Amino acid sequence: FPKDPGLQPAYQKALVEMDRLSEKYHGLETKIRLRGFYDFKNPYGYFYDRYLALKNFGELELAKDFLKVAFKLKPFEPKLWGSLISALLAGKGEKQDALAKEKYRDQGRD
């Protein structure tokens, strides 16, 4: 149970979101640690922490989903806005570079 009983509704909402993610990503429990879930001051912190860890391990799509849940739980948290912008822009340049290389190869200039 949460350390602050007043956060019980927020944690219940967070658990619903965790169930949704578990249905979307089979084997999710092997990629994240549930220990410490109730140790965070607010449930959004757990999802934000997992976002950062998953992003560092290259699990970008899963990381983005965790960030989205953190955002749902606390939409006015300033640090989430910067991370959201960064997550939305992540890989954009790499995709364009890959397309440019492919186009260049198609022209027979390897």
PDB file of N, CA and C in Angstrom:
ATOM      1  N   PHE A   1       0.822  -1.182   0.000  1.00  0.00           N
ATOM      2  CA  PHE A   1       0.000   0.000   0.000  1.00  0.00           C
ATOM      3  C   PHE A   1       0.872   1.253   0.000  1.00  0.00           C
ATOM      4  N   PRO A   2       0.373   2.332  -0.539  1.00  0.00           N
ATOM      5  CA  PRO A   2       1.170   3.566  -0.560  1.00  0.00           C
ATOM      6  C   PRO A   2       1.487   4.055   0.851  1.00  0.00           C
ATOM      7  N   LYS A   3       2.617   4.716   0.974  1.00  0.00           N
ATOM      8  CA  LYS A   3       2.996   5.286   2.267  1.00  0.00           C
ATOM      9  C   LYS A   3       2.027   6.385   2.676  1.00  0.00           C
ATOM     10  N   ASP A   4       1.501   7.111   1.704  1.00  0.00           N
ATOM     11  CA  ASP A   4       0.519   8.168   1.960  1.00  0.00           C
ATOM     12  C   ASP A   4      -0.864   7.639   1.546  1.00  0.00           C
ATOM     13  N   PRO A   5      -1.728   7.314   2.510  1.00  0.00           N
ATOM     14  CA  PRO A   5      -3.050   6.767   2.180  1.00  0.00           C
ATOM     15  C   PRO A   5      -3.875   7.660   1.255  1.00  0.00           C
ATOM     16  N   GLY A   6      -3.599   8.951   1.239  1.00  0.00           N
ATOM     17  CA  GLY A   6      -4.325   9.862   0.362  1.00  0.00           C
ATOM     18  C   GLY A   6      -4.032   9.625  -1.116  1.00  0.00           C
ATOM     19  N   LEU A   7      -2.946   8.901  -1.397  1.00  0.00           N
ATOM     20  CA  LEU A   7      -2.584   8.610  -2.790  1.00  0.00           C
ATOM     21  C   LEU A   7      -3.183   7.297  -3.303  1.00  0.00           C
ATOM     22  N   GLN A   8      -3.979   6.623  -2.472  1.00  0.00           N
ATOM     23  CA  GLN A   8      -4.560   5.345  -2.880  1.00  0.00           C
ATOM     24  C   GLN A   8      -5.291   5.431  -4.228  1.00  0.00           C
ATOM     25  N   PRO A   9      -6.142   6.442  -4.478  1.00  0.00           N
ATOM     26  CA  PRO A   9      -6.807   6.525  -5.786  1.00  0.00           C
ATOM     27  C   PRO A   9      -5.819   6.682  -6.943  1.00  0.00           C
ATOM     28  N   ALA A  10      -4.763   7.445  -6.736  1.00  0.00           N
ATOM     29  CA  ALA A  10      -3.765   7.625  -7.796  1.00  0.00           C
ATOM     30  C   ALA A  10      -3.048   6.311  -8.091  1.00  0.00           C
ATOM     31  N   TYR A  11      -2.747   5.559  -7.045  1.00  0.00           N
ATOM     32  CA  TYR A  11      -2.081   4.269  -7.255  1.00  0.00           C
ATOM     33  C   TYR A  11      -3.023   3.264  -7.915  1.00  0.00           C
ATOM     34  N   GLN A  12      -4.308   3.326  -7.596  1.00  0.00           N
ATOM     35  CA  GLN A  12      -5.266   2.433  -8.253  1.00  0.00           C
ATOM     36  C   GLN A  12      -5.314   2.728  -9.751  1.00  0.00           C
ATOM     37  N   LYS A  13      -5.313   4.000 -10.106  1.00  0.00           N
ATOM     38  CA  LYS A  13      -5.290   4.386 -11.517  1.00  0.00           C
ATOM     39  C   LYS A  13      -3.988   3.905 -12.172  1.00  0.00           C
ATOM     40  N   ALA A  14      -2.883   4.027 -11.450  1.00  0.00           N
ATOM     41  CA  ALA A  14      -1.590   3.585 -11.968  1.00  0.00           C
ATOM     42  C   ALA A  14      -1.578   2.074 -12.216  1.00  0.00           C
ATOM     43  N   LEU A  15      -2.190   1.316 -11.322  1.00  0.00           N
ATOM     44  CA  LEU A  15      -2.235  -0.140 -11.502  1.00  0.00           C
ATOM     45  C   LEU A  15      -3.081  -0.534 -12.707  1.00  0.00           C
ATOM     46  N   VAL A  16      -4.138   0.205 -12.972  1.00  0.00           N
ATOM     47  CA  VAL A  16      -4.954  -0.046 -14.168  1.00  0.00           C
ATOM     48  C   VAL A  16      -4.092   0.176 -15.421  1.00  0.00           C
ATOM     49  N   GLU A  17      -3.307   1.245 -15.403  1.00  0.00           N
ATOM     50  CA  GLU A  17      -2.424   1.528 -16.535  1.00  0.00           C
ATOM     51  C   GLU A  17      -1.353   0.442 -16.680  1.00  0.00           C
ATOM     52  N   MET A  18      -0.837  -0.059 -15.553  1.00  0.00           N
ATOM     53  CA  MET A  18       0.156  -1.128 -15.603  1.00  0.00           C
ATOM     54  C   MET A  18      -0.446  -2.388 -16.226  1.00  0.00           C
ATOM     55  N   ASP A  19      -1.689  -2.700 -15.873  1.00  0.00           N
ATOM     56  CA  ASP A  19      -2.374  -3.846 -16.478  1.00  0.00           C
ATOM     57  C   ASP A  19      -2.516  -3.655 -17.985  1.00  0.00           C
ATOM     58  N   ARG A  20      -2.847  -2.442 -18.401  1.00  0.00           N
ATOM     59  CA  ARG A  20      -2.990  -2.153 -19.833  1.00  0.00           C
ATOM     60  C   ARG A  20      -1.661  -2.362 -20.557  1.00  0.00           C
ATOM     61  N   LEU A  21      -0.584  -1.887 -19.969  1.00  0.00           N
ATOM     62  CA  LEU A  21       0.733  -2.072 -20.582  1.00  0.00           C
ATOM     63  C   LEU A  21       1.127  -3.544 -20.619  1.00  0.00           C
ATOM     64  N   SER A  22       0.774  -4.285 -19.572  1.00  0.00           N
ATOM     65  CA  SER A  22       1.096  -5.711 -19.529  1.00  0.00           C
ATOM     66  C   SER A  22       0.375  -6.487 -20.621  1.00  0.00           C
ATOM     67  N   GLU A  23      -0.838  -6.063 -20.941  1.00  0.00           N
ATOM     68  CA  GLU A  23      -1.576  -6.706 -22.028  1.00  0.00           C
ATOM     69  C   GLU A  23      -0.959  -6.361 -23.380  1.00  0.00           C
ATOM     70  N   LYS A  24      -0.471  -5.141 -23.518  1.00  0.00           N
ATOM     71  CA  LYS A  24       0.109  -4.702 -24.790  1.00  0.00           C
ATOM     72  C   LYS A  24       1.491  -5.324 -25.022  1.00  0.00           C
ATOM     73  N   TYR A  25       2.291  -5.436 -23.967  1.00  0.00           N
ATOM     74  CA  TYR A  25       3.652  -5.952 -24.073  1.00  0.00           C
ATOM     75  C   TYR A  25       3.769  -7.254 -23.298  1.00  0.00           C
ATOM     76  N   HIS A  26       3.648  -8.375 -23.990  1.00  0.00           N
ATOM     77  CA  HIS A  26       3.778  -9.673 -23.344  1.00  0.00           C
ATOM     78  C   HIS A  26       5.207  -9.831 -22.833  1.00  0.00           C
ATOM     79  N   GLY A  27       5.347 -10.321 -21.624  1.00  0.00           N
ATOM     80  CA  GLY A  27       6.654 -10.479 -21.014  1.00  0.00           C
ATOM     81  C   GLY A  27       7.191  -9.206 -20.396  1.00  0.00           C
ATOM     82  N   LEU A  28       6.321  -8.235 -20.201  1.00  0.00           N
ATOM     83  CA  LEU A  28       6.743  -6.948 -19.649  1.00  0.00           C
ATOM     84  C   LEU A  28       7.426  -7.108 -18.297  1.00  0.00           C
ATOM     85  N   GLU A  29       6.934  -8.053 -17.502  1.00  0.00           N
ATOM     86  CA  GLU A  29       7.475  -8.218 -16.146  1.00  0.00           C
ATOM     87  C   GLU A  29       8.956  -8.601 -16.152  1.00  0.00           C
ATOM     88  N   THR A  30       9.451  -9.122 -17.260  1.00  0.00           N
ATOM     89  CA  THR A  30      10.878  -9.444 -17.337  1.00  0.00           C
ATOM     90  C   THR A  30      11.720  -8.217 -17.681  1.00  0.00           C
ATOM     91  N   LYS A  31      11.090  -7.154 -18.148  1.00  0.00           N
ATOM     92  CA  LYS A  31      11.818  -5.943 -18.546  1.00  0.00           C
ATOM     93  C   LYS A  31      11.794  -4.852 -17.486  1.00  0.00           C
ATOM     94  N   ILE A  32      10.851  -4.929 -16.578  1.00  0.00           N
ATOM     95  CA  ILE A  32      10.747  -3.893 -15.541  1.00  0.00           C
ATOM     96  C   ILE A  32      10.752  -4.546 -14.169  1.00  0.00           C
ATOM     97  N   ARG A  33      11.027  -3.759 -13.183  1.00  0.00           N
ATOM     98  CA  ARG A  33      10.968  -4.227 -11.803  1.00  0.00           C
ATOM     99  C   ARG A  33       9.778  -3.565 -11.127  1.00  0.00           C
ATOM    100  N   LEU A  34       8.938  -4.376 -10.532  1.00  0.00           N
ATOM    101  CA  LEU A  34       7.785  -3.829  -9.825  1.00  0.00           C
ATOM    102  C   LEU A  34       8.132  -3.466  -8.379  1.00  0.00           C
ATOM    103  N   ARG A  35       9.248  -4.020  -7.899  1.00  0.00           N
ATOM    104  CA  ARG A  35       9.641  -3.702  -6.529  1.00  0.00           C
ATOM    105  C   ARG A  35       9.863  -2.199  -6.396  1.00  0.00           C
ATOM    106  N   GLY A  36       9.360  -1.638  -5.366  1.00  0.00           N
ATOM    107  CA  GLY A  36       9.534  -0.213  -5.140  1.00  0.00           C
ATOM    108  C   GLY A  36       8.391   0.637  -5.667  1.00  0.00           C
ATOM    109  N   PHE A  37       7.387   0.013  -6.241  1.00  0.00           N
ATOM    110  CA  PHE A  37       6.271   0.750  -6.817  1.00  0.00           C
ATOM    111  C   PHE A  37       5.657   1.713  -5.809  1.00  0.00           C
ATOM    112  N   TYR A  38       5.438   1.234  -4.590  1.00  0.00           N
ATOM    113  CA  TYR A  38       4.801   2.066  -3.571  1.00  0.00           C
ATOM    114  C   TYR A  38       5.796   2.957  -2.824  1.00  0.00           C
ATOM    115  N   ASP A  39       7.071   2.847  -3.152  1.00  0.00           N
ATOM    116  CA  ASP A  39       8.080   3.673  -2.483  1.00  0.00           C
ATOM    117  C   ASP A  39       8.166   5.078  -3.066  1.00  0.00           C
ATOM    118  N   PHE A  40       7.617   5.275  -4.242  1.00  0.00           N
ATOM    119  CA  PHE A  40       7.669   6.596  -4.856  1.00  0.00           C
ATOM    120  C   PHE A  40       6.677   7.527  -4.171  1.00  0.00           C
ATOM    121  N   LYS A  41       7.058   8.785  -4.097  1.00  0.00           N
ATOM    122  CA  LYS A  41       6.212   9.792  -3.461  1.00  0.00           C
ATOM    123  C   LYS A  41       4.860   9.884  -4.160  1.00  0.00           C
ATOM    124  N   ASN A  42       4.848   9.700  -5.469  1.00  0.00           N
ATOM    125  CA  ASN A  42       3.651   9.785  -6.290  1.00  0.00           C
ATOM    126  C   ASN A  42       3.767   8.707  -7.362  1.00  0.00           C
ATOM    127  N   PRO A  43       2.691   8.056  -7.759  1.00  0.00           N
ATOM    128  CA  PRO A  43       2.810   6.953  -8.713  1.00  0.00           C
ATOM    129  C   PRO A  43       3.383   7.352 -10.074  1.00  0.00           C
ATOM    130  N   TYR A  44       3.232   8.609 -10.478  1.00  0.00           N
ATOM    131  CA  TYR A  44       3.795   9.000 -11.765  1.00  0.00           C
ATOM    132  C   TYR A  44       5.314   8.810 -11.751  1.00  0.00           C
ATOM    133  N   GLY A  45       5.921   8.971 -10.575  1.00  0.00           N
ATOM    134  CA  GLY A  45       7.375   8.843 -10.449  1.00  0.00           C
ATOM    135  C   GLY A  45       7.877   7.462 -10.824  1.00  0.00           C
ATOM    136  N   TYR A  46       7.107   6.441 -10.492  1.00  0.00           N
ATOM    137  CA  TYR A  46       7.484   5.074 -10.860  1.00  0.00           C
ATOM    138  C   TYR A  46       7.539   4.936 -12.384  1.00  0.00           C
ATOM    139  N   PHE A  47       6.517   5.436 -13.059  1.00  0.00           N
ATOM    140  CA  PHE A  47       6.464   5.311 -14.516  1.00  0.00           C
ATOM    141  C   PHE A  47       7.539   6.161 -15.182  1.00  0.00           C
ATOM    142  N   TYR A  48       7.822   7.320 -14.617  1.00  0.00           N
ATOM    143  CA  TYR A  48       8.872   8.171 -15.165  1.00  0.00           C
ATOM    144  C   TYR A  48      10.238   7.511 -14.973  1.00  0.00           C
ATOM    145  N   ASP A  49      10.451   6.920 -13.819  1.00  0.00           N
ATOM    146  CA  ASP A  49      11.711   6.222 -13.551  1.00  0.00           C
ATOM    147  C   ASP A  49      11.897   5.056 -14.521  1.00  0.00           C
ATOM    148  N   ARG A  50      10.844   4.306 -14.760  1.00  0.00           N
ATOM    149  CA  ARG A  50      10.928   3.177 -15.715  1.00  0.00           C
ATOM    150  C   ARG A  50      11.151   3.693 -17.136  1.00  0.00           C
ATOM    151  N   TYR A  51      10.547   4.820 -17.470  1.00  0.00           N
ATOM    152  CA  TYR A  51      10.778   5.439 -18.782  1.00  0.00           C
ATOM    153  C   TYR A  51      12.268   5.689 -18.982  1.00  0.00           C
ATOM    154  N   LEU A  52      12.897   6.312 -17.992  1.00  0.00           N
ATOM    155  CA  LEU A  52      14.317   6.628 -18.112  1.00  0.00           C
ATOM    156  C   LEU A  52      15.160   5.362 -18.254  1.00  0.00           C
ATOM    157  N   ALA A  53      14.867   4.337 -17.455  1.00  0.00           N
ATOM    158  CA  ALA A  53      15.627   3.091 -17.516  1.00  0.00           C
ATOM    159  C   ALA A  53      15.434   2.388 -18.855  1.00  0.00           C
ATOM    160  N   LEU A  54      14.197   2.286 -19.312  1.00  0.00           N
ATOM    161  CA  LEU A  54      13.915   1.600 -20.575  1.00  0.00           C
ATOM    162  C   LEU A  54      14.537   2.347 -21.755  1.00  0.00           C
ATOM    163  N   LYS A  55      14.503   3.668 -21.707  1.00  0.00           N
ATOM    164  CA  LYS A  55      15.111   4.476 -22.765  1.00  0.00           C
ATOM    165  C   LYS A  55      16.613   4.197 -22.839  1.00  0.00           C
ATOM    166  N   ASN A  56      17.250   4.097 -21.685  1.00  0.00           N
ATOM    167  CA  ASN A  56      18.685   3.822 -21.652  1.00  0.00           C
ATOM    168  C   ASN A  56      19.029   2.431 -22.171  1.00  0.00           C
ATOM    169  N   PHE A  57      18.099   1.495 -22.075  1.00  0.00           N
ATOM    170  CA  PHE A  57      18.320   0.143 -22.575  1.00  0.00           C
ATOM    171  C   PHE A  57      17.876  -0.019 -24.024  1.00  0.00           C
ATOM    172  N   GLY A  58      17.460   1.069 -24.660  1.00  0.00           N
ATOM    173  CA  GLY A  58      17.083   1.016 -26.065  1.00  0.00           C
ATOM    174  C   GLY A  58      15.671   0.534 -26.330  1.00  0.00           C
ATOM    175  N   GLU A  59      14.851   0.406 -25.316  1.00  0.00           N
ATOM    176  CA  GLU A  59      13.450  -0.013 -25.461  1.00  0.00           C
ATOM    177  C   GLU A  59      12.597   1.233 -25.659  1.00  0.00           C
ATOM    178  N   LEU A  60      12.773   1.909 -26.795  1.00  0.00           N
ATOM    179  CA  LEU A  60      12.188   3.237 -26.985  1.00  0.00           C
ATOM    180  C   LEU A  60      10.666   3.245 -27.019  1.00  0.00           C
ATOM    181  N   GLU A  61      10.055   2.312 -27.719  1.00  0.00           N
ATOM    182  CA  GLU A  61       8.583   2.312 -27.798  1.00  0.00           C
ATOM    183  C   GLU A  61       7.965   2.035 -26.431  1.00  0.00           C
ATOM    184  N   LEU A  62       8.513   1.058 -25.730  1.00  0.00           N
ATOM    185  CA  LEU A  62       8.015   0.742 -24.394  1.00  0.00           C
ATOM    186  C   LEU A  62       8.261   1.919 -23.454  1.00  0.00           C
ATOM    187  N   ALA A  63       9.426   2.534 -23.558  1.00  0.00           N
ATOM    188  CA  ALA A  63       9.755   3.693 -22.728  1.00  0.00           C
ATOM    189  C   ALA A  63       8.752   4.819 -22.971  1.00  0.00           C
ATOM    190  N   LYS A  64       8.419   5.070 -24.223  1.00  0.00           N
ATOM    191  CA  LYS A  64       7.454   6.126 -24.542  1.00  0.00           C
ATOM    192  C   LYS A  64       6.088   5.841 -23.921  1.00  0.00           C
ATOM    193  N   ASP A  65       5.695   4.575 -23.909  1.00  0.00           N
ATOM    194  CA  ASP A  65       4.411   4.234 -23.298  1.00  0.00           C
ATOM    195  C   ASP A  65       4.436   4.485 -21.791  1.00  0.00           C
ATOM    196  N   PHE A  66       5.562   4.209 -21.150  1.00  0.00           N
ATOM    197  CA  PHE A  66       5.668   4.500 -19.722  1.00  0.00           C
ATOM    198  C   PHE A  66       5.626   6.006 -19.476  1.00  0.00           C
ATOM    199  N   LEU A  67       6.246   6.771 -20.349  1.00  0.00           N
ATOM    200  CA  LEU A  67       6.210   8.223 -20.218  1.00  0.00           C
ATOM    201  C   LEU A  67       4.781   8.734 -20.388  1.00  0.00           C
ATOM    202  N   LYS A  68       4.047   8.163 -21.328  1.00  0.00           N
ATOM    203  CA  LYS A  68       2.653   8.568 -21.536  1.00  0.00           C
ATOM    204  C   LYS A  68       1.806   8.318 -20.290  1.00  0.00           C
ATOM    205  N   VAL A  69       2.061   7.192 -19.622  1.00  0.00           N
ATOM    206  CA  VAL A  69       1.318   6.900 -18.396  1.00  0.00           C
ATOM    207  C   VAL A  69       1.685   7.911 -17.308  1.00  0.00           C
ATOM    208  N   ALA A  70       2.973   8.222 -17.175  1.00  0.00           N
ATOM    209  CA  ALA A  70       3.400   9.229 -16.189  1.00  0.00           C
ATOM    210  C   ALA A  70       2.682  10.543 -16.467  1.00  0.00           C
ATOM    211  N   PHE A  71       2.572  10.870 -17.737  1.00  0.00           N
ATOM    212  CA  PHE A  71       1.899  12.108 -18.148  1.00  0.00           C
ATOM    213  C   PHE A  71       0.415  12.071 -17.789  1.00  0.00           C
ATOM    214  N   LYS A  72      -0.230  10.922 -17.989  1.00  0.00           N
ATOM    215  CA  LYS A  72      -1.649  10.786 -17.623  1.00  0.00           C
ATOM    216  C   LYS A  72      -1.849  10.999 -16.127  1.00  0.00           C
ATOM    217  N   LEU A  73      -0.910  10.493 -15.351  1.00  0.00           N
ATOM    218  CA  LEU A  73      -1.044  10.555 -13.907  1.00  0.00           C
ATOM    219  C   LEU A  73      -0.727  11.933 -13.335  1.00  0.00           C
ATOM    220  N   LYS A  74       0.148  12.676 -14.003  1.00  0.00           N
ATOM    221  CA  LYS A  74       0.512  14.013 -13.507  1.00  0.00           C
ATOM    222  C   LYS A  74       0.872  14.908 -14.693  1.00  0.00           C
ATOM    223  N   PRO A  75      -0.140  15.386 -15.424  1.00  0.00           N
ATOM    224  CA  PRO A  75       0.093  16.115 -16.667  1.00  0.00           C
ATOM    225  C   PRO A  75       0.767  17.479 -16.517  1.00  0.00           C
ATOM    226  N   PHE A  76       0.790  18.036 -15.338  1.00  0.00           N
ATOM    227  CA  PHE A  76       1.381  19.366 -15.182  1.00  0.00           C
ATOM    228  C   PHE A  76       2.756  19.331 -14.539  1.00  0.00           C
ATOM    229  N   GLU A  77       3.390  18.164 -14.515  1.00  0.00           N
ATOM    230  CA  GLU A  77       4.740  18.035 -13.955  1.00  0.00           C
ATOM    231  C   GLU A  77       5.740  18.554 -14.986  1.00  0.00           C
ATOM    232  N   PRO A  78       6.487  19.622 -14.672  1.00  0.00           N
ATOM    233  CA  PRO A  78       7.383  20.256 -15.654  1.00  0.00           C
ATOM    234  C   PRO A  78       8.422  19.328 -16.273  1.00  0.00           C
ATOM    235  N   LYS A  79       9.032  18.441 -15.474  1.00  0.00           N
ATOM    236  CA  LYS A  79      10.086  17.601 -16.051  1.00  0.00           C
ATOM    237  C   LYS A  79       9.540  16.622 -17.092  1.00  0.00           C
ATOM    238  N   LEU A  80       8.258  16.307 -17.009  1.00  0.00           N
ATOM    239  CA  LEU A  80       7.671  15.399 -17.995  1.00  0.00           C
ATOM    240  C   LEU A  80       7.556  16.063 -19.366  1.00  0.00           C
ATOM    241  N   TRP A  81       7.333  17.365 -19.388  1.00  0.00           N
ATOM    242  CA  TRP A  81       7.186  18.072 -20.668  1.00  0.00           C
ATOM    243  C   TRP A  81       8.471  18.005 -21.486  1.00  0.00           C
ATOM    244  N   GLY A  82       9.600  18.244 -20.843  1.00  0.00           N
ATOM    245  CA  GLY A  82      10.880  18.167 -21.555  1.00  0.00           C
ATOM    246  C   GLY A  82      11.153  16.768 -22.061  1.00  0.00           C
ATOM    247  N   SER A  83      10.844  15.780 -21.244  1.00  0.00           N
ATOM    248  CA  SER A  83      11.047  14.392 -21.655  1.00  0.00           C
ATOM    249  C   SER A  83      10.111  14.009 -22.789  1.00  0.00           C
ATOM    250  N   LEU A  84       8.886  14.520 -22.753  1.00  0.00           N
ATOM    251  CA  LEU A  84       7.926  14.224 -23.812  1.00  0.00           C
ATOM    252  C   LEU A  84       8.416  14.771 -25.151  1.00  0.00           C
ATOM    253  N   ILE A  85       8.880  16.005 -25.151  1.00  0.00           N
ATOM    254  CA  ILE A  85       9.391  16.603 -26.390  1.00  0.00           C
ATOM    255  C   ILE A  85      10.588  15.817 -26.891  1.00  0.00           C
ATOM    256  N   SER A  86      11.484  15.467 -25.997  1.00  0.00           N
ATOM    257  CA  SER A  86      12.665  14.686 -26.363  1.00  0.00           C
ATOM    258  C   SER A  86      12.273  13.324 -26.938  1.00  0.00           C
ATOM    259  N   ALA A  87      11.297  12.669 -26.311  1.00  0.00           N
ATOM    260  CA  ALA A  87      10.852  11.348 -26.775  1.00  0.00           C
ATOM    261  C   ALA A  87      10.197  11.431 -28.141  1.00  0.00           C
ATOM    262  N   LEU A  88       9.437  12.490 -28.366  1.00  0.00           N
ATOM    263  CA  LEU A  88       8.763  12.636 -29.658  1.00  0.00           C
ATOM    264  C   LEU A  88       9.756  12.916 -30.781  1.00  0.00           C
ATOM    265  N   LEU A  89      10.843  13.589 -30.459  1.00  0.00           N
ATOM    266  CA  LEU A  89      11.844  13.922 -31.471  1.00  0.00           C
ATOM    267  C   LEU A  89      12.916  12.847 -31.631  1.00  0.00           C
ATOM    268  N   ALA A  90      13.005  11.935 -30.675  1.00  0.00           N
ATOM    269  CA  ALA A  90      14.045  10.903 -30.703  1.00  0.00           C
ATOM    270  C   ALA A  90      13.947  10.068 -31.972  1.00  0.00           C
ATOM    271  N   GLY A  91      15.070   9.939 -32.642  1.00  0.00           N
ATOM    272  CA  GLY A  91      15.146   9.092 -33.828  1.00  0.00           C
ATOM    273  C   GLY A  91      14.676   9.739 -35.108  1.00  0.00           C
ATOM    274  N   LYS A  92      14.113  10.940 -35.057  1.00  0.00           N
ATOM    275  CA  LYS A  92      13.622  11.596 -36.282  1.00  0.00           C
ATOM    276  C   LYS A  92      14.765  11.796 -37.277  1.00  0.00           C
ATOM    277  N   GLY A  93      15.882  12.324 -36.813  1.00  0.00           N
ATOM    278  CA  GLY A  93      17.029  12.547 -37.695  1.00  0.00           C
ATOM    279  C   GLY A  93      17.615  11.257 -38.215  1.00  0.00           C
ATOM    280  N   GLU A  94      17.639  10.222 -37.381  1.00  0.00           N
ATOM    281  CA  GLU A  94      18.168   8.931 -37.803  1.00  0.00           C
ATOM    282  C   GLU A  94      17.334   8.337 -38.924  1.00  0.00           C
ATOM    283  N   LYS A  95      16.028   8.458 -38.844  1.00  0.00           N
ATOM    284  CA  LYS A  95      15.149   7.925 -39.883  1.00  0.00           C
ATOM    285  C   LYS A  95      15.389   8.663 -41.202  1.00  0.00           C
ATOM    286  N   GLN A  96      15.535   9.975 -41.125  1.00  0.00           N
ATOM    287  CA  GLN A  96      15.779  10.753 -42.341  1.00  0.00           C
ATOM    288  C   GLN A  96      17.140  10.390 -42.943  1.00  0.00           C
ATOM    289  N   ASP A  97      18.150  10.167 -42.093  1.00  0.00           N
ATOM    290  CA  ASP A  97      19.469   9.769 -42.582  1.00  0.00           C
ATOM    291  C   ASP A  97      19.404   8.422 -43.286  1.00  0.00           C
ATOM    292  N   ALA A  98      18.659   7.483 -42.711  1.00  0.00           N
ATOM    293  CA  ALA A  98      18.527   6.158 -43.318  1.00  0.00           C
ATOM    294  C   ALA A  98      17.826   6.242 -44.670  1.00  0.00           C
ATOM    295  N   LEU A  99      16.789   7.073 -44.770  1.00  0.00           N
ATOM    296  CA  LEU A  99      16.088   7.243 -46.045  1.00  0.00           C
ATOM    297  C   LEU A  99      16.998   7.878 -47.089  1.00  0.00           C
ATOM    298  N   ALA A 100      17.789   8.849 -46.678  1.00  0.00           N
ATOM    299  CA  ALA A 100      18.710   9.506 -47.609  1.00  0.00           C
ATOM    300  C   ALA A 100      19.762   8.527 -48.107  1.00  0.00           C
ATOM    301  N   LYS A 101      20.281   7.679 -47.221  1.00  0.00           N
ATOM    302  CA  LYS A 101      21.280   6.676 -47.621  1.00  0.00           C
ATOM    303  C   LYS A 101      20.664   5.688 -48.604  1.00  0.00           C
ATOM    304  N   GLU A 102      19.441   5.263 -48.328  1.00  0.00           N
ATOM    305  CA  GLU A 102      18.759   4.317 -49.209  1.00  0.00           C
ATOM    306  C   GLU A 102      18.542   4.926 -50.584  1.00  0.00           C
ATOM    307  N   LYS A 103      18.142   6.169 -50.634  1.00  0.00           N
ATOM    308  CA  LYS A 103      17.939   6.864 -51.904  1.00  0.00           C
ATOM    309  C   LYS A 103      19.270   6.974 -52.664  1.00  0.00           C
ATOM    310  N   TYR A 104      20.316   7.255 -51.927  1.00  0.00           N
ATOM    311  CA  TYR A 104      21.644   7.381 -52.526  1.00  0.00           C
ATOM    312  C   TYR A 104      22.081   6.050 -53.123  1.00  0.00           C
ATOM    313  N   ARG A 105      21.813   4.945 -52.416  1.00  0.00           N
ATOM    314  CA  ARG A 105      22.155   3.596 -52.915  1.00  0.00           C
ATOM    315  C   ARG A 105      21.351   3.251 -54.165  1.00  0.00           C
ATOM    316  N   ASP A 106      20.081   3.669 -54.161  1.00  0.00           N
ATOM    317  CA  ASP A 106      19.232   3.372 -55.320  1.00  0.00           C
ATOM    318  C   ASP A 106      19.770   4.011 -56.582  1.00  0.00           C
ATOM    319  N   GLN A 107      20.542   5.066 -56.437  1.00  0.00           N
ATOM    320  CA  GLN A 107      21.096   5.745 -57.599  1.00  0.00           C
ATOM    321  C   GLN A 107      22.391   5.089 -58.078  1.00  0.00           C
ATOM    322  N   GLY A 108      22.794   4.004 -57.433  1.00  0.00           N
ATOM    323  CA  GLY A 108      23.969   3.260 -57.855  1.00  0.00           C
ATOM    324  C   GLY A 108      25.273   3.930 -57.487  1.00  0.00           C
ATOM    325  N   ARG A 109      25.330   4.641 -56.398  1.00  0.00           N
ATOM    326  CA  ARG A 109      26.549   5.345 -55.993  1.00  0.00           C
ATOM    327  C   ARG A 109      27.159   4.773 -54.728  1.00  0.00           C
ATOM    328  N   ASP A 110      27.115   3.483 -54.543  1.00  0.00           N
ATOM    329  CA  ASP A 110      27.682   2.866 -53.336  1.00  0.00           C
ATOM    330  C   ASP A 110      29.168   3.048 -53.283  1.00  0.00           C
TER     331      ASP A 110
END
